Short mmCIF file of C-alpha atoms in Angstrom, two decimals:
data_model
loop_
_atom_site.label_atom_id
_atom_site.label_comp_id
_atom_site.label_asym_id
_atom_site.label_seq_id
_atom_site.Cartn_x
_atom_site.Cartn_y
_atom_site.Cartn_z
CA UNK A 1123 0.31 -22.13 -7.24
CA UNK A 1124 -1.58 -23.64 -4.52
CA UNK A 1125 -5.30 -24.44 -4.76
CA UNK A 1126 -6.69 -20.94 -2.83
CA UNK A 1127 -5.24 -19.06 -5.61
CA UNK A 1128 -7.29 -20.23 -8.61
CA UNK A 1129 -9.24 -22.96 -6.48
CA UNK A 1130 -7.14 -26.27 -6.76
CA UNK A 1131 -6.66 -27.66 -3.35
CA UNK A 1132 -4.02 -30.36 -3.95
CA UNK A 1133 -1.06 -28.40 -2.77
CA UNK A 1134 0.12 -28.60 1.12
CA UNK A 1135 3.93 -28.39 0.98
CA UNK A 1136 3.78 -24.59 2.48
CA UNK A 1137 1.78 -25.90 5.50
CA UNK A 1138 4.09 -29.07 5.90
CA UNK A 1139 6.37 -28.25 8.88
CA UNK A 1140 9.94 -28.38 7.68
CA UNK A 1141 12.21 -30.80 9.51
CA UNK A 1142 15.35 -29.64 11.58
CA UNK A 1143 17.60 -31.53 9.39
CA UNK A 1144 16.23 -29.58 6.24
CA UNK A 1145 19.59 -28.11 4.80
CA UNK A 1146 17.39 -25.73 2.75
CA UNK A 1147 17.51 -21.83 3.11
CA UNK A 1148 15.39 -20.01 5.24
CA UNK A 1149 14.94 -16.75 6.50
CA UNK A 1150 18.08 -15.36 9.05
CA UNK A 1151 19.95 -18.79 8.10
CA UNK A 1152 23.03 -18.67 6.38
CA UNK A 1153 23.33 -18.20 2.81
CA UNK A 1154 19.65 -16.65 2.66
CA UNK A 1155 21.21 -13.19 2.38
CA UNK A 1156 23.25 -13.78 -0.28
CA UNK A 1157 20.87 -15.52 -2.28
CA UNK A 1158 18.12 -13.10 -1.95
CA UNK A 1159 20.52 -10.43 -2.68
CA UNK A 1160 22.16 -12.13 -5.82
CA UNK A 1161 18.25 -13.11 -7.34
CA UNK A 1162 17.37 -9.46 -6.67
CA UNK A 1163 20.13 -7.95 -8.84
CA UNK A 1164 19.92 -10.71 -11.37
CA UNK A 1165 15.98 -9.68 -11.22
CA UNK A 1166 17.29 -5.89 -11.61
CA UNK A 1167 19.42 -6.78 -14.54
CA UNK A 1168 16.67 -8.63 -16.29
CA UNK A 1169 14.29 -5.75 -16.24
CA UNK A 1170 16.47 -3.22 -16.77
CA UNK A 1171 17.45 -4.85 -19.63
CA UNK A 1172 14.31 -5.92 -21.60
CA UNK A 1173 12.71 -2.33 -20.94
CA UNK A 1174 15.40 -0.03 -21.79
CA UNK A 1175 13.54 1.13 -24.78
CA UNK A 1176 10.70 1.83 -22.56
CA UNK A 1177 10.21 5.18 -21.53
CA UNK A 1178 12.27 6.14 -24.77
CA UNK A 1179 9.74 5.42 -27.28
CA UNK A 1180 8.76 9.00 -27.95
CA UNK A 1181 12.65 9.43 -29.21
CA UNK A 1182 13.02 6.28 -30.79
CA UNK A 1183 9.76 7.01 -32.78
CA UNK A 1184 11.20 10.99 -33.68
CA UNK A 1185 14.43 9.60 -34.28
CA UNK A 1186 13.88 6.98 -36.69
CA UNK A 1187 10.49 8.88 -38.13
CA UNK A 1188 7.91 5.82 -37.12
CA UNK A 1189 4.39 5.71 -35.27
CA UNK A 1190 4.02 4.33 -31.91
CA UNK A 1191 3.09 1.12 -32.98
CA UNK A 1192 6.27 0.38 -35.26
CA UNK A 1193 8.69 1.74 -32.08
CA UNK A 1194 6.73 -0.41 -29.90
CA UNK A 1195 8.44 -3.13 -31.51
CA UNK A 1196 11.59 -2.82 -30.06
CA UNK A 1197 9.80 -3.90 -26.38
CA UNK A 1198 8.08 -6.52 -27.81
CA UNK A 1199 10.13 -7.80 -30.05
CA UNK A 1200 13.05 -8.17 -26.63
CA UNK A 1201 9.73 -9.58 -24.39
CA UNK A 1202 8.49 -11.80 -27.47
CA UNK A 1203 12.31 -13.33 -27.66
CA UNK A 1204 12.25 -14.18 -24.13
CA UNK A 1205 8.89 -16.16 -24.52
CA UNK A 1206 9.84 -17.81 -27.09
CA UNK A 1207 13.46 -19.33 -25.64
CA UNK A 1208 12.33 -19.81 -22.15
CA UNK A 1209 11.54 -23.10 -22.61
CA UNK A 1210 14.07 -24.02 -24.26
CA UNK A 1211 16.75 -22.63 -21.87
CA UNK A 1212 14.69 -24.05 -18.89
CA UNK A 1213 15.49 -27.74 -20.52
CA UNK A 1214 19.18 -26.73 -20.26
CA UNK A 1215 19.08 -25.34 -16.35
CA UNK A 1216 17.26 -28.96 -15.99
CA UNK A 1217 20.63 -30.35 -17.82
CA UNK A 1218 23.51 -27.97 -16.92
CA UNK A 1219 22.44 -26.28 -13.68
CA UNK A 1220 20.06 -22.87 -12.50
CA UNK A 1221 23.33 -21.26 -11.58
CA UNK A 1222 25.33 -22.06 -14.98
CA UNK A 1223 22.73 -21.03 -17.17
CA UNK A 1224 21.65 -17.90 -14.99
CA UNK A 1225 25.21 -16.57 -15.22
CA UNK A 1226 25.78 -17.61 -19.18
CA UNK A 1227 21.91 -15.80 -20.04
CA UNK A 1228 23.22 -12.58 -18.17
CA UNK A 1229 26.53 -12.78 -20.09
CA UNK A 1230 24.72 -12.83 -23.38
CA UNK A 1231 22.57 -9.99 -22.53
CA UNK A 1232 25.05 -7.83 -21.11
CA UNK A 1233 27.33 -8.14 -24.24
CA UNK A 1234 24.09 -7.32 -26.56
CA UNK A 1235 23.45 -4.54 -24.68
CA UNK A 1236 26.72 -3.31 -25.23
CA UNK A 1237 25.80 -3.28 -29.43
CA UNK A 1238 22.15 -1.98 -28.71
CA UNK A 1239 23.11 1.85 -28.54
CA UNK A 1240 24.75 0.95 -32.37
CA UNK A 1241 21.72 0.10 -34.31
CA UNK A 1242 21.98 1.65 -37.62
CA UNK A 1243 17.87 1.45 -38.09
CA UNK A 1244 14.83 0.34 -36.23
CA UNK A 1245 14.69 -2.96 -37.89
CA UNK A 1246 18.47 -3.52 -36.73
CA UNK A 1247 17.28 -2.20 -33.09
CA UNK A 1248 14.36 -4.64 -33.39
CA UNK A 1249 16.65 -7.31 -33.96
CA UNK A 1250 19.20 -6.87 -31.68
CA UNK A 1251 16.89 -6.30 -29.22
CA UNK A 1252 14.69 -9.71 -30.28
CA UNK A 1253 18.69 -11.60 -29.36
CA UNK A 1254 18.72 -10.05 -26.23
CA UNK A 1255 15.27 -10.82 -25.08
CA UNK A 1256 16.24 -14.44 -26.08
CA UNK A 1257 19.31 -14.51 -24.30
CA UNK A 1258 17.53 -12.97 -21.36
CA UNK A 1259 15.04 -16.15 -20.95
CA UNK A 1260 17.34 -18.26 -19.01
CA UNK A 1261 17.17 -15.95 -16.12
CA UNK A 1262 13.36 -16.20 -15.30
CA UNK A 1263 12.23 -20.01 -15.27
CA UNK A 1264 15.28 -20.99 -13.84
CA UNK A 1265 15.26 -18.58 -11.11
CA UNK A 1266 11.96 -19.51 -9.90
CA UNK A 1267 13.54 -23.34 -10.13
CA UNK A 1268 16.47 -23.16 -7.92
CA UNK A 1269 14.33 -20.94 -5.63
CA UNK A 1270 11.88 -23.85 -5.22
CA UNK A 1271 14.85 -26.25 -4.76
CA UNK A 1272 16.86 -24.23 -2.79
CA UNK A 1273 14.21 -22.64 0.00
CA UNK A 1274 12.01 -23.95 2.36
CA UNK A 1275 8.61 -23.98 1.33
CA UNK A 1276 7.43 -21.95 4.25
CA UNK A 1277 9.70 -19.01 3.06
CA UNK A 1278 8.94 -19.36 -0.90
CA UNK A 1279 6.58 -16.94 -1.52
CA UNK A 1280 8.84 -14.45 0.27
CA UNK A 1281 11.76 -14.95 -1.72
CA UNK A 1282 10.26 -15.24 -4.85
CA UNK A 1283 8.90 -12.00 -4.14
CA UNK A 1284 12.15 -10.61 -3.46
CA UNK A 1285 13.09 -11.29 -6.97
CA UNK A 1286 9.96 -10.05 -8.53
CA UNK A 1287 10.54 -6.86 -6.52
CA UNK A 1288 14.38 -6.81 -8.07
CA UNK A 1289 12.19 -7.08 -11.33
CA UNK A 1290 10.39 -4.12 -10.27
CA UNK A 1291 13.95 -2.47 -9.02
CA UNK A 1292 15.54 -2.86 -12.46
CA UNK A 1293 12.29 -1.62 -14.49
CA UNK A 1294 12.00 1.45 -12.17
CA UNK A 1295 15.85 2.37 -12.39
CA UNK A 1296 15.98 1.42 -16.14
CA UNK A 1297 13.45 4.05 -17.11
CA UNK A 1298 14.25 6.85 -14.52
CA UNK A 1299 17.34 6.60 -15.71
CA UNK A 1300 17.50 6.32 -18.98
CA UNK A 1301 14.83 9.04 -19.02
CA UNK A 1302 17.09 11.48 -17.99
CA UNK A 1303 20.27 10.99 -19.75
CA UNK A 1304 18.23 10.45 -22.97
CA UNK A 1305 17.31 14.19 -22.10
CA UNK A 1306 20.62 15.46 -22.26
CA UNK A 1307 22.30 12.84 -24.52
CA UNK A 1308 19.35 10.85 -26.62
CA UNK A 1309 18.52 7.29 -26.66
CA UNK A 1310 21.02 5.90 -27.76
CA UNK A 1311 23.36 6.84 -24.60
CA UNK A 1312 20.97 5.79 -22.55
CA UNK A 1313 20.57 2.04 -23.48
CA UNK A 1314 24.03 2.12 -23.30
CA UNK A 1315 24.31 3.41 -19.51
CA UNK A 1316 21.40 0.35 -18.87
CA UNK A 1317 24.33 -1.53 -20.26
CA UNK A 1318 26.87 -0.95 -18.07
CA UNK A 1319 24.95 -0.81 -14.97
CA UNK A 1320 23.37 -4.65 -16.04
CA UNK A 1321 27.10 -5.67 -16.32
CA UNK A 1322 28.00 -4.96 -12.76
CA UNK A 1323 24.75 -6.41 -11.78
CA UNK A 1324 26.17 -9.65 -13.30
CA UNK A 1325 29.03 -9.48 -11.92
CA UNK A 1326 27.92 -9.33 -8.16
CA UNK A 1327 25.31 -11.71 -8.89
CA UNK A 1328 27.98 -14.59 -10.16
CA UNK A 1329 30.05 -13.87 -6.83
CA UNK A 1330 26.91 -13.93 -4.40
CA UNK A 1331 24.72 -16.82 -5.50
CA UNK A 1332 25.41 -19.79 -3.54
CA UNK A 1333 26.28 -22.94 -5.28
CA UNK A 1334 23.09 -25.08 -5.62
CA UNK A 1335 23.46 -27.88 -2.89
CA UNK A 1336 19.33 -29.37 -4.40
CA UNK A 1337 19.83 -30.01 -7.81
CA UNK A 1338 19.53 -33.11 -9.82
CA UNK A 1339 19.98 -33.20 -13.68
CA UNK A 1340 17.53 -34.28 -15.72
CA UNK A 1341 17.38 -35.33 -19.39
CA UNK A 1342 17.97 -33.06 -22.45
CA UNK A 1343 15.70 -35.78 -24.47
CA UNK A 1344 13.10 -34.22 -26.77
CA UNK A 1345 10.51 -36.96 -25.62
CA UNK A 1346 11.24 -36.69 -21.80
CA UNK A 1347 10.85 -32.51 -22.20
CA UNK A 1348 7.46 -32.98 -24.22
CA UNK A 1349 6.19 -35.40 -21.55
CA UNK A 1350 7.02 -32.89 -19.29
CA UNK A 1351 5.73 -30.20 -20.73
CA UNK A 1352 2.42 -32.13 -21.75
CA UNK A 1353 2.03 -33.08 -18.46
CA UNK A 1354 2.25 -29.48 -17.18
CA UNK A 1355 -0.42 -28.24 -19.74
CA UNK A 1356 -2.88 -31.09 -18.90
CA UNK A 1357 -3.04 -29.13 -15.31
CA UNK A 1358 -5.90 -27.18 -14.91
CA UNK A 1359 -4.38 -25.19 -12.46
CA UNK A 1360 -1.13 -24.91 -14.00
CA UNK A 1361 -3.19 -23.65 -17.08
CA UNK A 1362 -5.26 -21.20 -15.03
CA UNK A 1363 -2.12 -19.59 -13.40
CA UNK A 1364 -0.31 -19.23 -16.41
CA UNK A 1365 -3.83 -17.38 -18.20
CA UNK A 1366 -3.71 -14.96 -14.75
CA UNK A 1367 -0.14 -14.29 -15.30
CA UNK A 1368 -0.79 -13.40 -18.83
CA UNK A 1369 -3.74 -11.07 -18.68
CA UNK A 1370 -1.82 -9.21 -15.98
CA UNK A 1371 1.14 -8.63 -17.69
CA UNK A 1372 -1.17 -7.65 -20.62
CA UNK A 1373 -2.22 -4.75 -18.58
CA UNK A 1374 1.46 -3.89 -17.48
CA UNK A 1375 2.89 -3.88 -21.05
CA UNK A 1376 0.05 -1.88 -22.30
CA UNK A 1377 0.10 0.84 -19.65
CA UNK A 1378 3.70 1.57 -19.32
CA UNK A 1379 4.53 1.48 -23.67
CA UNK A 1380 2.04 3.86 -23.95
CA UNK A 1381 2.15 6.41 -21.01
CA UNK A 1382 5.32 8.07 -22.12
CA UNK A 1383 3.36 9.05 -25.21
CA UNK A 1384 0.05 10.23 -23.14
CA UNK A 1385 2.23 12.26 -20.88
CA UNK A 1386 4.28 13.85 -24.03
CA UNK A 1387 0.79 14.88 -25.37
CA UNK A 1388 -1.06 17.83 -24.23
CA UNK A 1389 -2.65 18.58 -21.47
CA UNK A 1390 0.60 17.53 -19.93
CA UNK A 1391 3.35 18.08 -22.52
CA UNK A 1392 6.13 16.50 -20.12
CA UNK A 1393 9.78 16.59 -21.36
CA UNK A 1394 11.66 13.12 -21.32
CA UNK A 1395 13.55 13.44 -17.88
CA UNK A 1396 9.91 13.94 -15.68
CA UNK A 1397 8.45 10.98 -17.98
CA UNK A 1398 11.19 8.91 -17.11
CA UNK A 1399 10.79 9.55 -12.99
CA UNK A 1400 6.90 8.85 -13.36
CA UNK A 1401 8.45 5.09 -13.37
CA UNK A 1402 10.16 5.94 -9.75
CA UNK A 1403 6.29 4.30 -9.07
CA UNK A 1404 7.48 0.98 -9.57
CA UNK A 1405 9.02 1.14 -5.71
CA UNK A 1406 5.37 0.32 -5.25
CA UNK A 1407 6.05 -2.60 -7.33
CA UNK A 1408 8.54 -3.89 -5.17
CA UNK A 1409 6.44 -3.60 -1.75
CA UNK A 1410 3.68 -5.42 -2.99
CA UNK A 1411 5.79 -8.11 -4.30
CA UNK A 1412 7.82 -8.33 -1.27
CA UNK A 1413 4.52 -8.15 1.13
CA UNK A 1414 3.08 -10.80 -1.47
CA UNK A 1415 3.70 -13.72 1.11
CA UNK A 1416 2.15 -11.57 3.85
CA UNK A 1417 -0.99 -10.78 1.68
CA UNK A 1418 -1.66 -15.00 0.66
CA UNK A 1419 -1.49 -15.48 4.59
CA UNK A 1420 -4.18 -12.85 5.32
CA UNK A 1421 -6.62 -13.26 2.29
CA UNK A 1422 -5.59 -16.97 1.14
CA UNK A 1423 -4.32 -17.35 -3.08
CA UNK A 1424 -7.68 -16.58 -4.25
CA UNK A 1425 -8.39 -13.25 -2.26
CA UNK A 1426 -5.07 -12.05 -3.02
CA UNK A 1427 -6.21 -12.22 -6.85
CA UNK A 1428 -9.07 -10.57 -6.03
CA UNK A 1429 -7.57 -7.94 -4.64
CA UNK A 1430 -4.79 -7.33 -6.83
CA UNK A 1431 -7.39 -7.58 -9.63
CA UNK A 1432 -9.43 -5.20 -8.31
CA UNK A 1433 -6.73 -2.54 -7.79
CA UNK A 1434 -5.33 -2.91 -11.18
CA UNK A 1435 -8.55 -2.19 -12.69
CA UNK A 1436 -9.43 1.00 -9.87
CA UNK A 1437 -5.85 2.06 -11.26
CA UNK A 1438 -6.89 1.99 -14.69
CA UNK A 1439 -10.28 3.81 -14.51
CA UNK A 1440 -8.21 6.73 -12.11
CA UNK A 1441 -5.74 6.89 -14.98
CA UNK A 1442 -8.29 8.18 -17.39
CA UNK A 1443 -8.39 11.66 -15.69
CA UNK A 1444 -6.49 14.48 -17.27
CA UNK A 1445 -5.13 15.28 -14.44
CA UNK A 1446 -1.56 14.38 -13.06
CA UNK A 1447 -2.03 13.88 -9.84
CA UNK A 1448 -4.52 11.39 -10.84
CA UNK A 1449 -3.05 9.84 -13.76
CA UNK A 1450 0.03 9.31 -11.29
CA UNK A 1451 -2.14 7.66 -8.19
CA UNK A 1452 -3.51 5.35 -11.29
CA UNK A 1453 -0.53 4.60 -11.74
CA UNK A 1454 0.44 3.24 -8.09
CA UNK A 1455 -2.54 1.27 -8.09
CA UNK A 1456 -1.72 -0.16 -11.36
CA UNK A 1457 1.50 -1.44 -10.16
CA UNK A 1458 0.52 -2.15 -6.99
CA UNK A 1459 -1.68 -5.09 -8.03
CA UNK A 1460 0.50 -6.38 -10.79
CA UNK A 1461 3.25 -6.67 -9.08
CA UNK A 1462 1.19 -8.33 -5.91
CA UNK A 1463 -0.36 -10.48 -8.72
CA UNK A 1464 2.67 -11.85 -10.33
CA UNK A 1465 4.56 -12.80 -7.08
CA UNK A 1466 1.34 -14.93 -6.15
CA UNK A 1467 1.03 -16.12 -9.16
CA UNK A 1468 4.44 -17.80 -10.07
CA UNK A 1469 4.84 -18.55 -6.40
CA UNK A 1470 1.86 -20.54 -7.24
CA UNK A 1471 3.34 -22.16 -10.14
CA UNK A 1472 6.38 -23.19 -8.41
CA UNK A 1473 5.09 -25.01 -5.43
CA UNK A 1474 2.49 -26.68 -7.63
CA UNK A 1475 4.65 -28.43 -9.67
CA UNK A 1476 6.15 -31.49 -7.99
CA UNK A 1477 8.09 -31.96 -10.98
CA UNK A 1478 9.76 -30.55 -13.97
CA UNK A 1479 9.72 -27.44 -12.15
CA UNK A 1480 11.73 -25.13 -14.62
CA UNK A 1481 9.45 -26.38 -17.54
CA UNK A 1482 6.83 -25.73 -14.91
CA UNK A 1483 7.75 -21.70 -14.46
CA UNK A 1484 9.23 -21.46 -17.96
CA UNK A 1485 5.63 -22.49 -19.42
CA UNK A 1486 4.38 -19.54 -16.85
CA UNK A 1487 7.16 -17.21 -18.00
CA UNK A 1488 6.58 -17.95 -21.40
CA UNK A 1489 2.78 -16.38 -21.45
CA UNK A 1490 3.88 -13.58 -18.65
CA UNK A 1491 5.94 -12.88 -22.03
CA UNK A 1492 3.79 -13.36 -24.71
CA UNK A 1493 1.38 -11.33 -22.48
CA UNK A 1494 3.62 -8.60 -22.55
CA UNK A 1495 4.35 -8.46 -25.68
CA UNK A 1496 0.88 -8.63 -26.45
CA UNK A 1497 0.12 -5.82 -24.60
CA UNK A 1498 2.97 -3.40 -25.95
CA UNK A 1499 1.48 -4.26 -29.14
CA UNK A 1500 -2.39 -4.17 -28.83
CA UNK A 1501 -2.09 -1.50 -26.54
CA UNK A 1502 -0.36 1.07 -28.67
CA UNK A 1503 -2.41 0.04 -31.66
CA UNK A 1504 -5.59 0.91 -29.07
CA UNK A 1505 -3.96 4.34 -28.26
CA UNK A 1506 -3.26 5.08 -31.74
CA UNK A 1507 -7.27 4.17 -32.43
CA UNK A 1508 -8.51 5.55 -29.54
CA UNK A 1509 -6.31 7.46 -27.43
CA UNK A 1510 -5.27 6.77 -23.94
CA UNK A 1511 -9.13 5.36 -22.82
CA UNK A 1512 -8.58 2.53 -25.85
CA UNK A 1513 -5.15 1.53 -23.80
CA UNK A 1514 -7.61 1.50 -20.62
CA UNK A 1515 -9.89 -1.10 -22.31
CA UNK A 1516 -7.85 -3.25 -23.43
CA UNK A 1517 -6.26 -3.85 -19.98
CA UNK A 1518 -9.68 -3.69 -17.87
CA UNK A 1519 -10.80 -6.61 -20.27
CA UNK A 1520 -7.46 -8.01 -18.95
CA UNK A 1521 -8.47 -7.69 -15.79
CA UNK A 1522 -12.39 -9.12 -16.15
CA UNK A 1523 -9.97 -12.16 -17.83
CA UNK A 1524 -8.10 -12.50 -14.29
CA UNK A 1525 -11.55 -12.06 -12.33
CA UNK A 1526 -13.52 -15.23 -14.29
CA UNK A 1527 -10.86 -17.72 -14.21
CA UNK A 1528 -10.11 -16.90 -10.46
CA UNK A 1529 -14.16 -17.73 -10.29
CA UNK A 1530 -14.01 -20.85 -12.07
CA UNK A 1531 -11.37 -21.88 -10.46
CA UNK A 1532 -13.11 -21.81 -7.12
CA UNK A 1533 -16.00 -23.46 -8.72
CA UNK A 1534 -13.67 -26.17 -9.77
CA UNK A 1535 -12.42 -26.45 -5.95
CA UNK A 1536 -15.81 -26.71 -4.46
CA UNK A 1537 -16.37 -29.59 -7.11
CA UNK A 1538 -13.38 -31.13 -6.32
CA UNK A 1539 -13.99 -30.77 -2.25
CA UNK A 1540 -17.38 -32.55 -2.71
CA UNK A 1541 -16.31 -35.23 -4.76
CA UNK A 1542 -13.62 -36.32 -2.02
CA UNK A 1543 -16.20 -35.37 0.72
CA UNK A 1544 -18.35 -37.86 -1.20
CA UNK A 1545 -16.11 -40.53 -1.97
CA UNK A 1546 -14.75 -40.62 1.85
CA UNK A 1547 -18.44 -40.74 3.02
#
């Protein structure tokens, strides 16, 4: 990300004007369309996917006779197997092409999904769902990569936050939905609808995306993927955006693994198919992404952290109410600034690194992941300790995380500012 957002100033490719001959999409121009749309559903698809189990929880906890915290595994155990691979499967986009590894990630998944609703026992779920979560990692980084090689700078932030908010598409839809057939048929037919509807997401998306006209191969060498990578983690700023999207997601995974099991409780005592529309909130999600661009050009990088800090945590403290209404506008706010903190974030990411850009955004993906996983862990382990307010804690110390290393980034941009302003002078 550029400097405003954590306070390195280095970056000025979104400010460069863009030459006519730049063959690169843009906005209205052809291809952008079909692009944007393919990205989204491939973003739709992802989600969809790796949170299936979401909202189900409850179920999969009565069903198989476990706590909270042992059902919990079957989120992170999908989010941990993406962290872990997207490396990995960002080396091969770098070898073999964004588009050829996007399209043989969501083939993977799909077909897993297809076994998911089979699992004979949790630890069998657990797995299954650990191979999709892997297969699932070569969407992400590489994404973000052929966005940054395939779009003008001007319009990068936009589109990446047109795939975040198919992220925020395919979360929503995943858990309405499978919230309400789960209510009628269980669990296991839900995952299995999630399936079939990330199949023909697939589909279109293989059909729509435009061939990549930007890309160079690079090396599948060990040596030339740890110099990468090395390089990558000796940048401060690189580091600091990939702590913000961590802590975030933190919150996110926390939250939304453990509301279906507040809202089950009493005072509110909610059956399955109204749990599973609270997520129709994540159509906030996919404003705030979208308007993410919008936001940066108002408040600058570093405001628009601020800001989506600050609503995450006024979400969180709302949330502690026993009231619906209020648990529900907690909620909004919650996933407002997430989602308006992500897009900035790996938008960030993408136009700071000049090269190695899918080890770039698969390093960021990577601790999104871990962060999530993190979260669906620590969280329900804080619910189970301390009810819903222990979930609340753990993601407003999230959230003081986000707040100090925005600050010392801007410290570190001031520093930097003087010591040019000195060395000019």
């Amino acid at each position: 990300m550029p400097s405003a957002d954590t306070g390195a100033s280095t970056v000025v490719a979104a400010t460069t004007p863009v030459p006519d001959s730049d063959s690169r999409l843009t906005p209205g121009g052809p291809g952008y369309r079909r692009m944007s749309f393919a990205l989204f559903l491939a973003g739709v698809a992802t989600f969809a996917l790796l949170y299936s189990t979401q909202a189900l929880l409850p179920l999969i906890s009565s069903g198989f006779a476990v706590s909270a915290s042992a059902a919990s595994w079957t989120v992170a155990a999908a989010t941990g197997g993406l962290a872990l691979f997207v490396l990995p499967m960002s080396a091969l986009s770098e070898r073999f092409g964004r588009r050829t590894v996007m399209t043989a990630s969501l083939v993977v998944a799909v077909s897993l999904g297809v076994l998911v609703p089979f699992a004979p026992s949790l630890g069998a779920l657990v797995a299954l769902r650990f191979l999709q979560g892997a297969a699932l990692a070569g969407l992400p980084a590489s994404a973000t990569a052929y966005l940054a090689e395939e779009v003008r700078p001007k319009a990068l932030v936009t589109a990446i936050g047109l795939f975040v908010a198919g992220n925020s598409v395919g979360g929503m839809s995943g858990r309405v939905i499978t919230g309400w057939v789960a209510q009628e048929w269980g669990w296991r037919v839900a995952v299995g609808v999630i399936g079939l509807i990330a199949v023909g997401c697939a589909i279109a998306f293989r059909l729509l995306l435009p061939a990549p006209r930007h890309f160079t191969p690079g090396s599948l060498r060990p040596r030339v993927l740890a110099r990468t990578v090395r390089d990558h983690l000796a940048n401060p700023l690189l580091c600091r955006l990939y702590a913000i999207g961590a802590l975030f997601m933190t919150v996110f995974g926390g939250v939304y693994t453990v509301i279906g099991y507040r809202l089950t409780e009493a005072p509110f005592s909610l059956p399955q198919g109204i749990i599973g529309s609270i997520f129709l909130v994540y159509l906030v999600g996919t404003v705030s992404a979208s308007t993410a661009g919008r936001l940066v050009g108002r408040l600058g990088r570093r405001g628009a952290l601020y800001l989506a800090g600050g609503t995450t945590a006024a979400g969180l403290l709302v949330s502690l109410a026993d009231s619906l209404p209020l648990v529900l506008l907690g909620l909004v706010l919650i996933t407002a600034g997430f989602f308006a903190g992500h897009a900035v974030a790996s938008s960030s990411v993408s136009k700071t690194a000049t090269t190695g850009r899918a080890q770039a955004s698969a390093l960021y993906q990577s601790a999104y992941y871990i962060g999530s996983s993190t979260g669906s862990t620590v969280g329900a382990m804080a619910f189970h300790a301390g009810g819903w307010a222990g979930t609340v804690g753990v993601g407003l110390l999230a959230v003081v995380g986000v707040v100090t290393i925005t600050v010392l980034g801007s410290r570190a941009a001031r520093v930097e500012r003087r010591g040019v302003g000195a060395a000019a002078a």
